[in-house]
mmCIF file of C-alpha atoms in Angstrom:
data_model
loop_
_atom_site.group_PDB
_atom_site.id
_atom_site.type_symbol
_atom_site.label_atom_id
_atom_site.label_comp_id
_atom_site.label_asym_id
_atom_site.label_seq_id
_atom_site.Cartn_x
_atom_site.Cartn_y
_atom_site.Cartn_z
ATOM 1 C CA UNK A 1 0.000 0.000 0.000
ATOM 2 C CA UNK A 2 1.280 3.478 -0.865
ATOM 3 C CA UNK A 3 0.711 6.064 1.894
ATOM 4 C CA UNK A 4 -0.531 9.568 0.972
ATOM 5 C CA UNK A 5 2.690 11.192 2.224
ATOM 6 C CA UNK A 6 4.967 8.501 0.812
ATOM 7 C CA UNK A 7 6.174 7.138 4.162
ATOM 8 C CA UNK A 8 6.936 3.508 4.861
ATOM 9 C CA UNK A 9 4.386 1.686 7.028
ATOM 10 C CA UNK A 10 6.729 1.788 10.049
ATOM 11 C CA UNK A 11 7.954 5.358 9.559
ATOM 12 C CA UNK A 12 7.097 8.304 11.824
ATOM 13 C CA UNK A 13 6.222 11.712 10.446
ATOM 14 C CA UNK A 14 8.936 14.372 10.928
ATOM 15 C CA UNK A 15 9.061 14.969 14.681
ATOM 16 C CA UNK A 16 10.360 17.969 16.628
ATOM 17 C CA UNK A 17 10.256 19.489 20.119
ATOM 18 C CA UNK A 18 10.738 23.274 20.198
ATOM 19 C CA UNK A 19 11.704 23.985 23.797
ATOM 20 C CA UNK A 20 10.669 27.207 25.599
ATOM 21 C CA UNK A 21 8.289 28.179 22.796
ATOM 22 C CA UNK A 22 6.701 30.543 25.341
ATOM 23 C CA UNK A 23 8.387 31.997 28.429
ATOM 24 C CA UNK A 24 5.810 32.423 31.204
ATOM 25 C CA UNK A 25 5.049 28.880 32.327
ATOM 26 C CA UNK A 26 7.799 26.864 34.053
ATOM 27 C CA UNK A 27 7.851 24.438 31.114
ATOM 28 C CA UNK A 28 6.863 25.104 27.485
ATOM 29 C CA UNK A 29 7.264 23.003 24.347
ATOM 30 C CA UNK A 30 5.853 23.164 20.831
ATOM 31 C CA UNK A 31 5.675 19.568 19.626
ATOM 32 C CA UNK A 32 5.206 18.747 15.949
ATOM 33 C CA UNK A 33 4.354 15.458 14.267
ATOM 34 C CA UNK A 34 4.148 16.342 10.590
ATOM 35 C CA UNK A 35 1.459 19.019 10.299
ATOM 36 C CA UNK A 36 0.092 18.416 13.795
ATOM 37 C CA UNK A 37 1.337 21.073 16.208
ATOM 38 C CA UNK A 38 0.531 21.277 19.924
ATOM 39 C CA UNK A 39 1.719 23.849 22.443
ATOM 40 C CA UNK A 40 2.302 22.153 25.797
ATOM 41 C CA UNK A 41 2.967 24.169 28.961
ATOM 42 C CA UNK A 42 3.484 23.007 32.550
ATOM 43 C CA UNK A 43 2.579 25.282 35.459
ATOM 44 C CA UNK A 44 3.367 24.531 39.101
ATOM 45 C CA UNK A 45 1.154 25.331 42.072
ATOM 46 C CA UNK A 46 2.536 24.968 45.606
ATOM 47 C CA UNK A 47 -0.655 23.289 46.726
ATOM 48 C CA UNK A 48 -2.591 20.121 45.968
ATOM 49 C CA UNK A 49 -6.315 19.372 45.687
ATOM 50 C CA UNK A 50 -8.007 19.403 49.081
ATOM 51 C CA UNK A 51 -8.402 15.628 49.136
ATOM 52 C CA UNK A 52 -4.606 15.231 48.896
ATOM 53 C CA UNK A 53 -3.540 17.705 51.588
ATOM 54 C CA UNK A 54 -1.225 16.308 54.304
ATOM 55 C CA UNK A 55 -0.623 13.190 52.185
ATOM 56 C CA UNK A 56 2.974 14.156 51.384
ATOM 57 C CA UNK A 57 2.246 13.490 47.702
ATOM 58 C CA UNK A 58 1.885 15.697 44.656
ATOM 59 C CA UNK A 59 -0.465 15.576 41.670
ATOM 60 C CA UNK A 60 -0.192 16.014 37.912
ATOM 61 C CA UNK A 61 -3.270 16.992 35.950
ATOM 62 C CA UNK A 62 -3.867 18.085 32.346
ATOM 63 C CA UNK A 63 -6.165 20.194 30.222
ATOM 64 C CA UNK A 64 -6.612 19.859 26.445
ATOM 65 C CA UNK A 65 -8.196 22.085 23.858
ATOM 66 C CA UNK A 66 -8.237 22.770 20.127
ATOM 67 C CA UNK A 67 -7.967 26.330 18.877
ATOM 68 C CA UNK A 68 -10.761 27.444 16.512
ATOM 69 C CA UNK A 69 -8.388 27.589 13.554
ATOM 70 C CA UNK A 70 -6.758 24.220 14.213
ATOM 71 C CA UNK A 71 -8.756 22.551 11.431
ATOM 72 C CA UNK A 72 -10.028 23.697 7.993
ATOM 73 C CA UNK A 73 -13.530 24.114 9.431
ATOM 74 C CA UNK A 74 -13.606 26.447 12.447
ATOM 75 C CA UNK A 75 -13.964 24.653 15.777
ATOM 76 C CA UNK A 76 -16.273 26.447 18.216
ATOM 77 C CA UNK A 77 -14.658 27.305 21.537
ATOM 78 C CA UNK A 78 -15.960 25.020 24.267
ATOM 79 C CA UNK A 79 -15.664 27.883 26.758
ATOM 80 C CA UNK A 80 -18.301 29.764 24.735
ATOM 81 C CA UNK A 81 -20.603 26.745 25.040
ATOM 82 C CA UNK A 82 -19.973 26.551 28.776
ATOM 83 C CA UNK A 83 -19.303 22.809 28.584
ATOM 84 C CA UNK A 84 -16.459 20.522 27.566
ATOM 85 C CA UNK A 85 -17.200 17.750 25.087
ATOM 86 C CA UNK A 86 -16.879 14.105 26.063
ATOM 87 C CA UNK A 87 -13.914 13.852 23.662
ATOM 88 C CA UNK A 88 -12.054 16.667 25.430
ATOM 89 C CA UNK A 89 -12.648 15.156 28.865
ATOM 90 C CA UNK A 90 -11.507 11.723 27.674
ATOM 91 C CA UNK A 91 -8.316 13.096 26.090
ATOM 92 C CA UNK A 92 -7.229 15.247 29.005
ATOM 93 C CA UNK A 93 -7.775 12.360 31.398
ATOM 94 C CA UNK A 94 -5.588 10.180 29.176
ATOM 95 C CA UNK A 95 -2.820 12.816 29.095
ATOM 96 C CA UNK A 96 -2.853 13.289 32.869
ATOM 97 C CA UNK A 97 -3.011 9.544 33.591
ATOM 98 C CA UNK A 98 -0.071 8.903 31.280
ATOM 99 C CA UNK A 99 2.137 11.624 32.770
ATOM 100 C CA UNK A 100 1.323 10.615 36.349
ATOM 101 C CA UNK A 101 2.529 7.103 35.546
ATOM 102 C CA UNK A 102 6.007 8.548 34.851
ATOM 103 C CA UNK A 103 6.209 10.639 38.029
ATOM 104 C CA UNK A 104 7.049 9.777 41.655
ATOM 105 C CA UNK A 105 4.423 11.741 43.566
ATOM 106 C CA UNK A 106 6.261 11.454 46.898
ATOM 107 C CA UNK A 107 9.374 13.063 45.405
ATOM 108 C CA UNK A 108 7.167 15.791 43.908
ATOM 109 C CA UNK A 109 5.813 16.614 47.365
ATOM 110 C CA UNK A 110 2.629 18.543 47.931
ATOM 111 C CA UNK A 111 2.597 20.438 44.638
ATOM 112 C CA UNK A 112 0.250 20.253 41.679
ATOM 113 C CA UNK A 113 1.483 20.528 38.109
ATOM 114 C CA UNK A 114 -1.034 21.378 35.400
ATOM 115 C CA UNK A 115 -0.011 20.430 31.865
ATOM 116 C CA UNK A 116 -1.987 22.425 29.291
ATOM 117 C CA UNK A 117 -2.084 21.082 25.742
ATOM 118 C CA UNK A 118 -3.446 23.481 23.130
ATOM 119 C CA UNK A 119 -3.718 22.176 19.586
ATOM 120 C CA UNK A 120 -2.608 24.879 17.152
ATOM 121 C CA UNK A 121 -3.000 22.694 14.072
ATOM 122 C CA UNK A 122 -4.630 19.251 13.881
ATOM 123 C CA UNK A 123 -3.659 16.620 11.337
ATOM 124 C CA UNK A 124 -4.208 13.444 13.357
ATOM 125 C CA UNK A 125 -2.553 12.224 16.533
ATOM 126 C CA UNK A 126 -3.222 15.312 18.657
ATOM 127 C CA UNK A 127 -3.679 13.330 21.888
ATOM 128 C CA UNK A 128 -0.503 11.312 21.421
ATOM 129 C CA UNK A 129 1.487 14.420 20.435
ATOM 130 C CA UNK A 130 0.146 16.109 23.590
ATOM 131 C CA UNK A 131 1.512 13.308 25.758
ATOM 132 C CA UNK A 132 4.946 13.434 24.071
ATOM 133 C CA UNK A 133 5.227 17.229 24.288
ATOM 134 C CA UNK A 134 3.601 17.333 27.718
ATOM 135 C CA UNK A 135 6.310 15.047 29.047
ATOM 136 C CA UNK A 136 9.080 17.436 27.941
ATOM 137 C CA UNK A 137 7.239 20.485 29.331
ATOM 138 C CA UNK A 138 6.670 18.654 32.621
ATOM 139 C CA UNK A 139 10.333 17.640 32.779
ATOM 140 C CA UNK A 140 11.533 21.219 32.279
ATOM 141 C CA UNK A 141 9.145 22.635 34.871
ATOM 142 C CA UNK A 142 10.309 20.111 37.465
ATOM 143 C CA UNK A 143 13.972 20.463 36.516
ATOM 144 C CA UNK A 144 13.742 24.221 37.098
ATOM 145 C CA UNK A 145 12.590 23.417 40.657
ATOM 146 C CA UNK A 146 15.670 21.199 41.041
ATOM 147 C CA UNK A 147 17.929 23.985 39.738
ATOM 148 C CA UNK A 148 16.302 26.421 42.175
ATOM 149 C CA UNK A 149 16.981 24.015 45.071
ATOM 150 C CA UNK A 150 13.284 23.426 45.755
ATOM 151 C CA UNK A 151 13.475 19.728 44.821
ATOM 152 C CA UNK A 152 16.323 17.312 45.581
ATOM 153 C CA UNK A 153 15.772 15.364 42.363
ATOM 154 C CA UNK A 154 13.498 15.368 39.327
ATOM 155 C CA UNK A 155 10.434 13.224 40.197
ATOM 156 C CA UNK A 156 10.210 11.771 36.671
ATOM 157 C CA UNK A 157 11.473 8.195 36.818
ATOM 158 C CA UNK A 158 10.533 7.298 33.232
ATOM 159 C CA UNK A 159 10.178 8.764 29.770
ATOM 160 C CA UNK A 160 6.551 8.866 28.623
ATOM 161 C CA UNK A 161 5.626 8.785 24.947
ATOM 162 C CA UNK A 162 2.600 7.888 22.832
ATOM 163 C CA UNK A 163 1.765 7.172 19.203
ATOM 164 C CA UNK A 164 -1.112 6.074 16.999
ATOM 165 C CA UNK A 165 -1.160 2.953 14.868
ATOM 166 C CA UNK A 166 -3.891 1.532 12.719
ATOM 167 C CA UNK A 167 -4.936 -0.669 9.839
ATOM 168 C CA UNK A 168 -5.609 1.259 6.631
ATOM 169 C CA UNK A 169 -6.622 -0.578 3.454
ATOM 170 C CA UNK A 170 -5.616 -3.817 5.162
ATOM 171 C CA UNK A 171 -2.104 -2.647 6.064
ATOM 172 C CA UNK A 172 -0.784 -1.917 9.567
ATOM 173 C CA UNK A 173 0.732 1.587 9.646
ATOM 174 C CA UNK A 174 2.407 3.870 12.214
ATOM 175 C CA UNK A 175 1.581 7.499 13.113
ATOM 176 C CA UNK A 176 -1.624 8.205 11.175
ATOM 177 C CA UNK A 177 -2.323 11.679 9.750
ATOM 178 C CA UNK A 178 -5.979 12.694 9.504
ATOM 179 C CA UNK A 179 -6.460 11.393 5.959
ATOM 180 C CA UNK A 180 -5.536 7.892 7.171
ATOM 181 C CA UNK A 181 -7.094 8.184 10.621
ATOM 182 C CA UNK A 182 -10.486 9.113 9.145
ATOM 183 C CA UNK A 183 -10.642 5.988 6.993
ATOM 184 C CA UNK A 184 -8.791 3.446 9.180
ATOM 185 C CA UNK A 185 -10.420 0.053 9.695
ATOM 186 C CA UNK A 186 -8.663 -0.188 13.081
ATOM 187 C CA UNK A 187 -7.463 2.767 15.144
ATOM 188 C CA UNK A 188 -5.209 2.393 18.190
ATOM 189 C CA UNK A 189 -3.309 4.686 20.571
ATOM 190 C CA UNK A 190 -0.433 3.277 22.611
ATOM 191 C CA UNK A 191 1.335 4.919 25.580
ATOM 192 C CA UNK A 192 4.566 3.494 26.973
ATOM 193 C CA UNK A 193 7.211 4.270 29.603
ATOM 194 C CA UNK A 194 10.964 3.718 29.464
ATOM 195 C CA UNK A 195 12.981 4.083 32.660
ATOM 196 C CA UNK A 196 15.395 6.993 33.029
ATOM 197 C CA UNK A 197 18.870 5.480 33.394
ATOM 198 C CA UNK A 198 21.698 6.773 35.554
ATOM 199 C CA UNK A 199 23.042 8.667 32.542
ATOM 200 C CA UNK A 200 19.674 10.277 31.871
ATOM 201 C CA UNK A 201 19.028 8.100 28.811
ATOM 202 C CA UNK A 202 16.140 5.636 28.341
ATOM 203 C CA UNK A 203 16.984 2.109 29.441
ATOM 204 C CA UNK A 204 15.366 -1.255 30.052
ATOM 205 C CA UNK A 205 12.219 -2.802 28.687
ATOM 206 C CA UNK A 206 9.412 -0.474 27.646
ATOM 207 C CA UNK A 207 6.205 -0.802 29.700
ATOM 208 C CA UNK A 208 2.634 -0.065 28.699
ATOM 209 C CA UNK A 209 0.528 2.636 30.289
ATOM 210 C CA UNK A 210 -2.385 2.472 27.873
ATOM 211 C CA UNK A 211 -3.475 0.534 24.798
ATOM 212 C CA UNK A 212 -6.679 1.903 23.258
ATOM 213 C CA UNK A 213 -7.771 -0.048 20.205
ATOM 214 C CA UNK A 214 -11.026 0.251 18.292
ATOM 215 C CA UNK A 215 -12.363 -1.676 15.336
ATOM 216 C CA UNK A 216 -13.814 1.134 13.222
ATOM 217 C CA UNK A 217 -14.639 -0.866 10.104
ATOM 218 C CA UNK A 218 -13.702 -4.476 10.832
ATOM 219 C CA UNK A 219 -12.831 -6.661 13.800
ATOM 220 C CA UNK A 220 -9.133 -7.440 14.147
ATOM 221 C CA UNK A 221 -7.333 -10.625 15.056
ATOM 222 C CA UNK A 222 -4.841 -11.372 17.832
ATOM 223 C CA UNK A 223 -2.026 -11.521 15.278
ATOM 224 C CA UNK A 224 -3.011 -8.097 13.903
ATOM 225 C CA UNK A 225 -3.080 -6.748 17.459
ATOM 226 C CA UNK A 226 0.438 -8.088 18.028
ATOM 227 C CA UNK A 227 1.592 -6.466 14.774
ATOM 228 C CA UNK A 228 0.129 -3.097 15.755
ATOM 229 C CA UNK A 229 1.656 -3.169 19.234
ATOM 230 C CA UNK A 230 5.047 -4.086 17.783
ATOM 231 C CA UNK A 231 4.769 -1.263 15.263
ATOM 232 C CA UNK A 232 3.903 1.190 18.041
ATOM 233 C CA UNK A 233 6.776 0.005 20.221
ATOM 234 C CA UNK A 234 9.278 0.679 17.449
ATOM 235 C CA UNK A 235 7.960 4.214 16.980
ATOM 236 C CA UNK A 236 7.897 4.888 20.713
ATOM 237 C CA UNK A 237 11.538 3.889 21.114
ATOM 238 C CA UNK A 238 12.433 6.531 18.515
ATOM 239 C CA UNK A 239 10.273 9.161 20.222
ATOM 240 C CA UNK A 240 11.730 8.558 23.701
ATOM 241 C CA UNK A 241 15.233 8.813 22.222
ATOM 242 C CA UNK A 242 14.232 12.182 20.730
ATOM 243 C CA UNK A 243 12.850 13.319 24.102
ATOM 244 C CA UNK A 244 16.102 12.276 25.770
ATOM 245 C CA UNK A 245 18.128 14.268 23.240
ATOM 246 C CA UNK A 246 16.086 17.396 24.009
ATOM 247 C CA UNK A 247 16.347 17.194 27.805
ATOM 248 C CA UNK A 248 19.993 16.115 27.867
ATOM 249 C CA UNK A 249 20.811 19.790 28.429
ATOM 250 C CA UNK A 250 19.113 21.442 31.435
ATOM 251 C CA UNK A 251 16.504 24.086 30.626
ATOM 252 C CA UNK A 252 17.723 27.685 30.535
ATOM 253 C CA UNK A 253 17.009 29.797 33.634
ATOM 254 C CA UNK A 254 14.004 32.076 33.460
ATOM 255 C CA UNK A 255 14.224 35.752 34.473
ATOM 256 C CA UNK A 256 11.118 35.302 36.581
ATOM 257 C CA UNK A 257 12.123 31.848 37.834
ATOM 258 C CA UNK A 258 10.677 31.045 41.220
#
């Protein structure tokens, strides 16, 4: 099968993390997968939800939204409607759940980090891009606390990355743009962790946080499931290596750093 953008079935779209895309939040990253672009920021609050007070543990939460001009047809602002859609709620819960799985909440202490993921341009894979960029923004926000002496160590014990896979025209493919995602017979999102080694690089066996698979046009077999998971794992190893390359250097100090 020939893909619309000419990629091989197991090839990612061009991927980049533009660090400190904005300068107000403690962590800020513009993540791009092909034409999908998401601004991820991480903001720290020296408090936790009431139900967590005096627990000695922190909390990571997330919010997700799409800007009106993110797609060819204008997307109405949910704030104007006064209600978030079920899709938005589902996605932001997935982002938060994934990032919490990579973080030691005791090391974080009684702080809450909010990771905001705003889709500037949507061409498929916005939720998985949000997780990948959100991880880097979260890392930088926490590392700035370490640099400031407010944390003894970065609470992130693992790299967290995510990618879509699917079956399109009978072929298993990695990292679906919208034109493939909208016609896929099977659509799946996979989130994995890789431990942070002593040298700051990913090490050890990758571990699953989430596998969301849906038969959109046909039921899929166990062997097809295994193929899709293997395809995702290969892509996720590449993504976590790219994350590691970005955070190998500590984030630059901020003039207004706490």
